[in-house]
Coordinates of C-alpha atoms in Angstrom, one line a residue:
X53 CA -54.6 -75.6 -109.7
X54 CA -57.1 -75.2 -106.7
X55 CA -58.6 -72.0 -107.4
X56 CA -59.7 -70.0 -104.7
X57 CA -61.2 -67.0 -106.5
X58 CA -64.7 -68.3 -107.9
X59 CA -66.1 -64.4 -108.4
X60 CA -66.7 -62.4 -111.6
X61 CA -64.5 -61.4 -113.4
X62 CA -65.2 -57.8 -113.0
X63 CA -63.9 -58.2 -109.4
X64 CA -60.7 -59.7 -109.9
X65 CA -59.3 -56.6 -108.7
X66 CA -61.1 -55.5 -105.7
X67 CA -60.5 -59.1 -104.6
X68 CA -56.7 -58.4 -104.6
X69 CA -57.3 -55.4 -102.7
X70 CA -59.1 -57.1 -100.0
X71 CA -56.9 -59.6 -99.7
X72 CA -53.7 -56.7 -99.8
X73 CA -55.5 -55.0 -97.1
X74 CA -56.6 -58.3 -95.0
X75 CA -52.7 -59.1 -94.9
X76 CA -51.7 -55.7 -93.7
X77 CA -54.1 -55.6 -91.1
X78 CA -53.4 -59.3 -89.5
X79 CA -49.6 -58.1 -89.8
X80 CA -50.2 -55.2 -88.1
X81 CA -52.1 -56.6 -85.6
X82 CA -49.3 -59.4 -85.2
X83 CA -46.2 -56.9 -85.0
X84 CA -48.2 -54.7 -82.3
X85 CA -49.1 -57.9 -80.0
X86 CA -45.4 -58.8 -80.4
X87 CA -44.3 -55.0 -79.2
X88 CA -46.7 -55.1 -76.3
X89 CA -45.2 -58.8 -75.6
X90 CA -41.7 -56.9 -75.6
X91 CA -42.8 -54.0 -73.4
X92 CA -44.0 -57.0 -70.4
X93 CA -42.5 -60.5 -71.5
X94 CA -44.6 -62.0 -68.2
X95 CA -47.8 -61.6 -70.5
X96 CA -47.1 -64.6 -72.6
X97 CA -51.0 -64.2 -74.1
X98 CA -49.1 -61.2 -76.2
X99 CA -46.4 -63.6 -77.6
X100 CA -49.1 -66.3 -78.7
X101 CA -51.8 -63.2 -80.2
X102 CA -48.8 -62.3 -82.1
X103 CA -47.8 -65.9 -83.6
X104 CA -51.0 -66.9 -84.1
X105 CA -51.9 -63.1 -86.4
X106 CA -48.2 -64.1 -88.1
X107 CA -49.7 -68.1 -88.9
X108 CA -53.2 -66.1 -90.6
X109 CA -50.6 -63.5 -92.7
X110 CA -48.3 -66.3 -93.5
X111 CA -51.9 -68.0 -95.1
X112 CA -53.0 -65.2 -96.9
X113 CA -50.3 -64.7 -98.4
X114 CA -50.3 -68.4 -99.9
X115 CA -53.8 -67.6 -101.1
X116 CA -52.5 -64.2 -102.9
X117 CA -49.7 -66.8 -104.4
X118 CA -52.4 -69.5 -105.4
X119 CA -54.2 -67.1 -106.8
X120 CA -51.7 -65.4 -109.0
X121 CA -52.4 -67.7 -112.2
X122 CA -56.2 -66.9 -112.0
X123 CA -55.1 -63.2 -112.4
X124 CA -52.9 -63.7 -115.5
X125 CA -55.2 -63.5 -118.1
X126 CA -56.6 -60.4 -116.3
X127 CA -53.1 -58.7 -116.5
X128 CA -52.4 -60.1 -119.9
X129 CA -55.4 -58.1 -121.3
X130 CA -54.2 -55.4 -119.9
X131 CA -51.3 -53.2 -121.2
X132 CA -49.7 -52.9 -117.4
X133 CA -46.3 -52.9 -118.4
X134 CA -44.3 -54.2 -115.6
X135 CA -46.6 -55.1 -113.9
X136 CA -47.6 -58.1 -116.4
X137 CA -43.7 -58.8 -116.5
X138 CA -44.2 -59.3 -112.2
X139 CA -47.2 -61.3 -112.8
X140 CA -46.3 -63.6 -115.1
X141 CA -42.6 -64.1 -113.2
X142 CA -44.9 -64.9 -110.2
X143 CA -46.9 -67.3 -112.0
X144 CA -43.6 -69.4 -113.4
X145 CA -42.6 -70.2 -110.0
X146 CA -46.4 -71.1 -109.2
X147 CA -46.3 -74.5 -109.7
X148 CA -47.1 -76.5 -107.1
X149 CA -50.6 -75.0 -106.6
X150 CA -52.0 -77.8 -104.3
X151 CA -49.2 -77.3 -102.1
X152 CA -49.8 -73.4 -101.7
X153 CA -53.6 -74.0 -101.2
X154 CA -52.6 -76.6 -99.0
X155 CA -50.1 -74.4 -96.9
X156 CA -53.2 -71.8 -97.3
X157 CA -55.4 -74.1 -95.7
X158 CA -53.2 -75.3 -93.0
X159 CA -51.6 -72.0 -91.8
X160 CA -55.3 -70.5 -91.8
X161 CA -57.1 -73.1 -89.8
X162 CA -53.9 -73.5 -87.6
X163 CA -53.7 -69.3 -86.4
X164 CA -57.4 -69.6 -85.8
X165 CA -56.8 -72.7 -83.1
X166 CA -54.2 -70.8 -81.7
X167 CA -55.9 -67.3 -81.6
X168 CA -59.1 -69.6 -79.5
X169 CA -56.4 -71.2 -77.5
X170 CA -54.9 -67.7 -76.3
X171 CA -58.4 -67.1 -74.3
X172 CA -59.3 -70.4 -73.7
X173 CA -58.6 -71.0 -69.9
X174 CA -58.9 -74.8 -70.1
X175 CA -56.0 -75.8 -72.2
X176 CA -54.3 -79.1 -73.0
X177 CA -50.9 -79.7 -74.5
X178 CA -51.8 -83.4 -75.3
X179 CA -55.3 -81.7 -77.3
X180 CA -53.2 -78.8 -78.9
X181 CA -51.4 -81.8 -80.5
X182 CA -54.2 -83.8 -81.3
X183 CA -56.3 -80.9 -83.0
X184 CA -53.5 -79.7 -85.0
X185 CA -52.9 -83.1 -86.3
X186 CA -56.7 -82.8 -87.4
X187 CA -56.0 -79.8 -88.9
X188 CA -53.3 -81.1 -91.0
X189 CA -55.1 -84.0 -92.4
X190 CA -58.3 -82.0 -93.2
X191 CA -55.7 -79.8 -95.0
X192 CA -55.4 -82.7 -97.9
X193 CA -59.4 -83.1 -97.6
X194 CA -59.7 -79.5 -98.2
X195 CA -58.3 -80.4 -101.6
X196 CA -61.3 -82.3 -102.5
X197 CA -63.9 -79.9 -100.8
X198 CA -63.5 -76.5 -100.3
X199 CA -66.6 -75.7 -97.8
X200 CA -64.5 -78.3 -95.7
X201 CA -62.1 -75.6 -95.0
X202 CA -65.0 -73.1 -94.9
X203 CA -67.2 -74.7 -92.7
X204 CA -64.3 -75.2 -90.5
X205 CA -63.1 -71.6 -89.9
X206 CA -66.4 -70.9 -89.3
X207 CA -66.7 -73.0 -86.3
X208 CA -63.4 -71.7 -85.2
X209 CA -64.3 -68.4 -86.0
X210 CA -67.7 -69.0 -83.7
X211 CA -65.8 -70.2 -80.7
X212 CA -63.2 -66.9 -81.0
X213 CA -66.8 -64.7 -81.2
X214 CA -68.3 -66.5 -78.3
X215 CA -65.2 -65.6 -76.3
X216 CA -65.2 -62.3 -76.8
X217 CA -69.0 -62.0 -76.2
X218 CA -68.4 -63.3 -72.5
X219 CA -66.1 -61.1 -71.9
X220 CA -68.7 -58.0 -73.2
X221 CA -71.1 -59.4 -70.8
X222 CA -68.5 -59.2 -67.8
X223 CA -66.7 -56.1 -69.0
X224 CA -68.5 -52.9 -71.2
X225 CA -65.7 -52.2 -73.1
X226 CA -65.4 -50.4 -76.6
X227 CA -62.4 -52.1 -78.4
X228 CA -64.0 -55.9 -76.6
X229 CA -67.0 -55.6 -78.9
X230 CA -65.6 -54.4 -81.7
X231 CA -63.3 -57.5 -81.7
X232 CA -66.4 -60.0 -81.0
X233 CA -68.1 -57.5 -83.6
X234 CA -64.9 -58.1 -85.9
X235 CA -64.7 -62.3 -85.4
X236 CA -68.5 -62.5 -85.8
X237 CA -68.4 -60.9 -89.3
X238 CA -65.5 -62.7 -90.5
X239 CA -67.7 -66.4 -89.4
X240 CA -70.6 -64.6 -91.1
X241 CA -68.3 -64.5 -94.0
X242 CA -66.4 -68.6 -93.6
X243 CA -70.4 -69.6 -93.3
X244 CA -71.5 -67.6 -97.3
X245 CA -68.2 -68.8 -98.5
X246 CA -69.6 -72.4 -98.6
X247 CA -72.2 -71.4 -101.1
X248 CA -70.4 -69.4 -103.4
X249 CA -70.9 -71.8 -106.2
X250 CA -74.0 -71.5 -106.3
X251 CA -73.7 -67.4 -107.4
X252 CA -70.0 -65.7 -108.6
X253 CA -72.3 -62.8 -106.6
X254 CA -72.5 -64.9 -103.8
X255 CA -68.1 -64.7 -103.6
X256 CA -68.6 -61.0 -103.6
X257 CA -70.5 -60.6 -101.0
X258 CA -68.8 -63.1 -98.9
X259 CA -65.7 -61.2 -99.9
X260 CA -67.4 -57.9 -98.9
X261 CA -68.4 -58.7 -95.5
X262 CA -64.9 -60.5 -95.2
X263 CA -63.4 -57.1 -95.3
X264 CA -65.9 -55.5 -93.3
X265 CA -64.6 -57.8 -90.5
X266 CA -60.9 -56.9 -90.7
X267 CA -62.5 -53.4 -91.0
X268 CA -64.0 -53.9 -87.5
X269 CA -60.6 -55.7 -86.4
X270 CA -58.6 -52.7 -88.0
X271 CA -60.9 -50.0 -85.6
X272 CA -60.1 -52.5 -82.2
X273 CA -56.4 -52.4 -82.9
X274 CA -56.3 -48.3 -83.4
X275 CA -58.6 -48.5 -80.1
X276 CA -56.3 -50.3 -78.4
X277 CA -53.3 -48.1 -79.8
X278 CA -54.9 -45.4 -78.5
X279 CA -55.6 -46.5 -75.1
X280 CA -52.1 -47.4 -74.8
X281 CA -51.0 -43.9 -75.7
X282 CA -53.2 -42.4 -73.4
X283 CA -51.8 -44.7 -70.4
X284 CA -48.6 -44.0 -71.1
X285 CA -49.3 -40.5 -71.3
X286 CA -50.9 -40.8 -67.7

C-alpha cells in the first residue's frame, strides 16, 4: 500500500478531519459554480470551475479510501463499536491501493490543470491533450516518488496563485485575494509536503497550513455567496 499519511500517530484523527472538511469545501465550491453555470449557461468558465472542483473531490476522496488501512489499527484500539465494523468493511474492499493512490494522483493533478486552464486566456486543445497525457504517466512515477506528485501541484498550484494575483493588481477586490490568498497557501503546503520525511511534525504542519488554505477558499466562496445575494436582492 502507498501510504499517504506519514504523520504521528497522535494525529491520525485530525488528519481525517481535514481531509472530511477539504472534500466538503471543494464539493461545495463545485455544486455552486455548477448552479451559477445553470443560472447563465453562456458563461462556460462556470461549467469547467465546477468540473475541475468535482476532478479535486473525486481525488480526495481516493486519498480518504487509500488511507483507510493506515487508520485500522487506530480504530481497532479503540472500542468504537460500529464504527470499527465500517472501518474494517472499508478496508476489505481496499485492495488495490496503488490503484486508489494512483486515481488520487491523477484526479488531483488533472482538476488543478483544469482549474489554471479556466483563467488561462491562451488555450490549446492539442496542449490540453498533451499535458494530461503527462499527467497520467507521472501518475505511475508518483508511485515511486511521492514529492513527484508534490512538487508537481505545487507548480500548478503557483500558476493558479499567479493568476489570481494579476487580477488583484487590475481589480481591488475582496473575494480575488482571498482566492490568490487561498491557492498560495495551499502551494505553500504541496512545497512542505515534499519534506515530510524528514519530520512526522513536518506532515502536520504541511497538513495544518493545508487546511488553512481551503479555510481561505471556504471565506471566498461565502464572499461570493453573499455578493450574489445582495445582487439579486438589488
Amino acid at each position: 500500500m502507498i501510504q499517504l499519511d506519514f504523520g504521528p500517530k497522535w494525529f491520525y484523527l485530525p488528519t481525517m478531519a481535514i481531509d472530511a472538511i477539504s472534500l466538503l469545501v471543494v464539493l461545495a465550491i463545485a455544486l455552486v459554480a455548477y448552479e451559477y453555470y445553470k443560472i447563465d449557461k453562456d458563461r462556460k468558465s462556470y461549467l469547467h470551475l465546477s468540473v475541475a472542483f468535482f476532478f479535486i473531490s473525486a481525488a480526495i476522496f481516493f486519498k480518504i479510501l487509500n488511507n483507510i488501512p493506515v487508520y485500522y489499527d487506530f480504530f481497532a484500539s479503540k472500542d468504537l463499536g460500529v464504527v470499527n465494523d465500517v472501518v474494517e468493511g472499508v478496508r476489505g474492499f481496499n485492495i488495490f491501493a496503488n490503484i486508489s493512490f494512483s486515481l488520487f494522483v491523477m484526479l488531483h493533478l488533472i482538476g488543478l490543470y483544469l482549474l489554471y486552464n479556466v483563467y488561462e486566456t491562451r488555450k490549446s486543445r492539442k496542449t490540453s491533450f498533451i499535458v494530461i497525457y503527462l499527467i497520467i504517466i507521472l501518475s505511475y512515477f508518483s508511485l515511486l516518488a511521492y514529492y513527484v506528485f508534490h512538487f508537481t501541484s505545487f507548480v500548478l498550484l503557483m500558476l493558479v496563485t499567479s493568476i489570481f494575483i494579476k487580477k488583484c493588481n487590475l481589480q481591488s477586490n475582496k473575494n480575488t485575494k482571498l482566492l490568490a490568498y487561498g491557492f498560495g497557501t495551499l502551494a505553500v503546503s504541496s512545497l512542505i509536503f515534499m519534506f515530510i520525511l524528514l519530520n512526522p511534525m513536518i506532515y502536520v504542519a504541511a497538513e495544518l497550513i493545508h487546511l488553512i488554505g481551503f479555510g481561505l477558499l471556504l471565506s471566498a466562496l461565502l464572499g461570493i455567496l453573499k455578493h450574489g445575494k445582495k445582487k439579486d436582492q438589488n
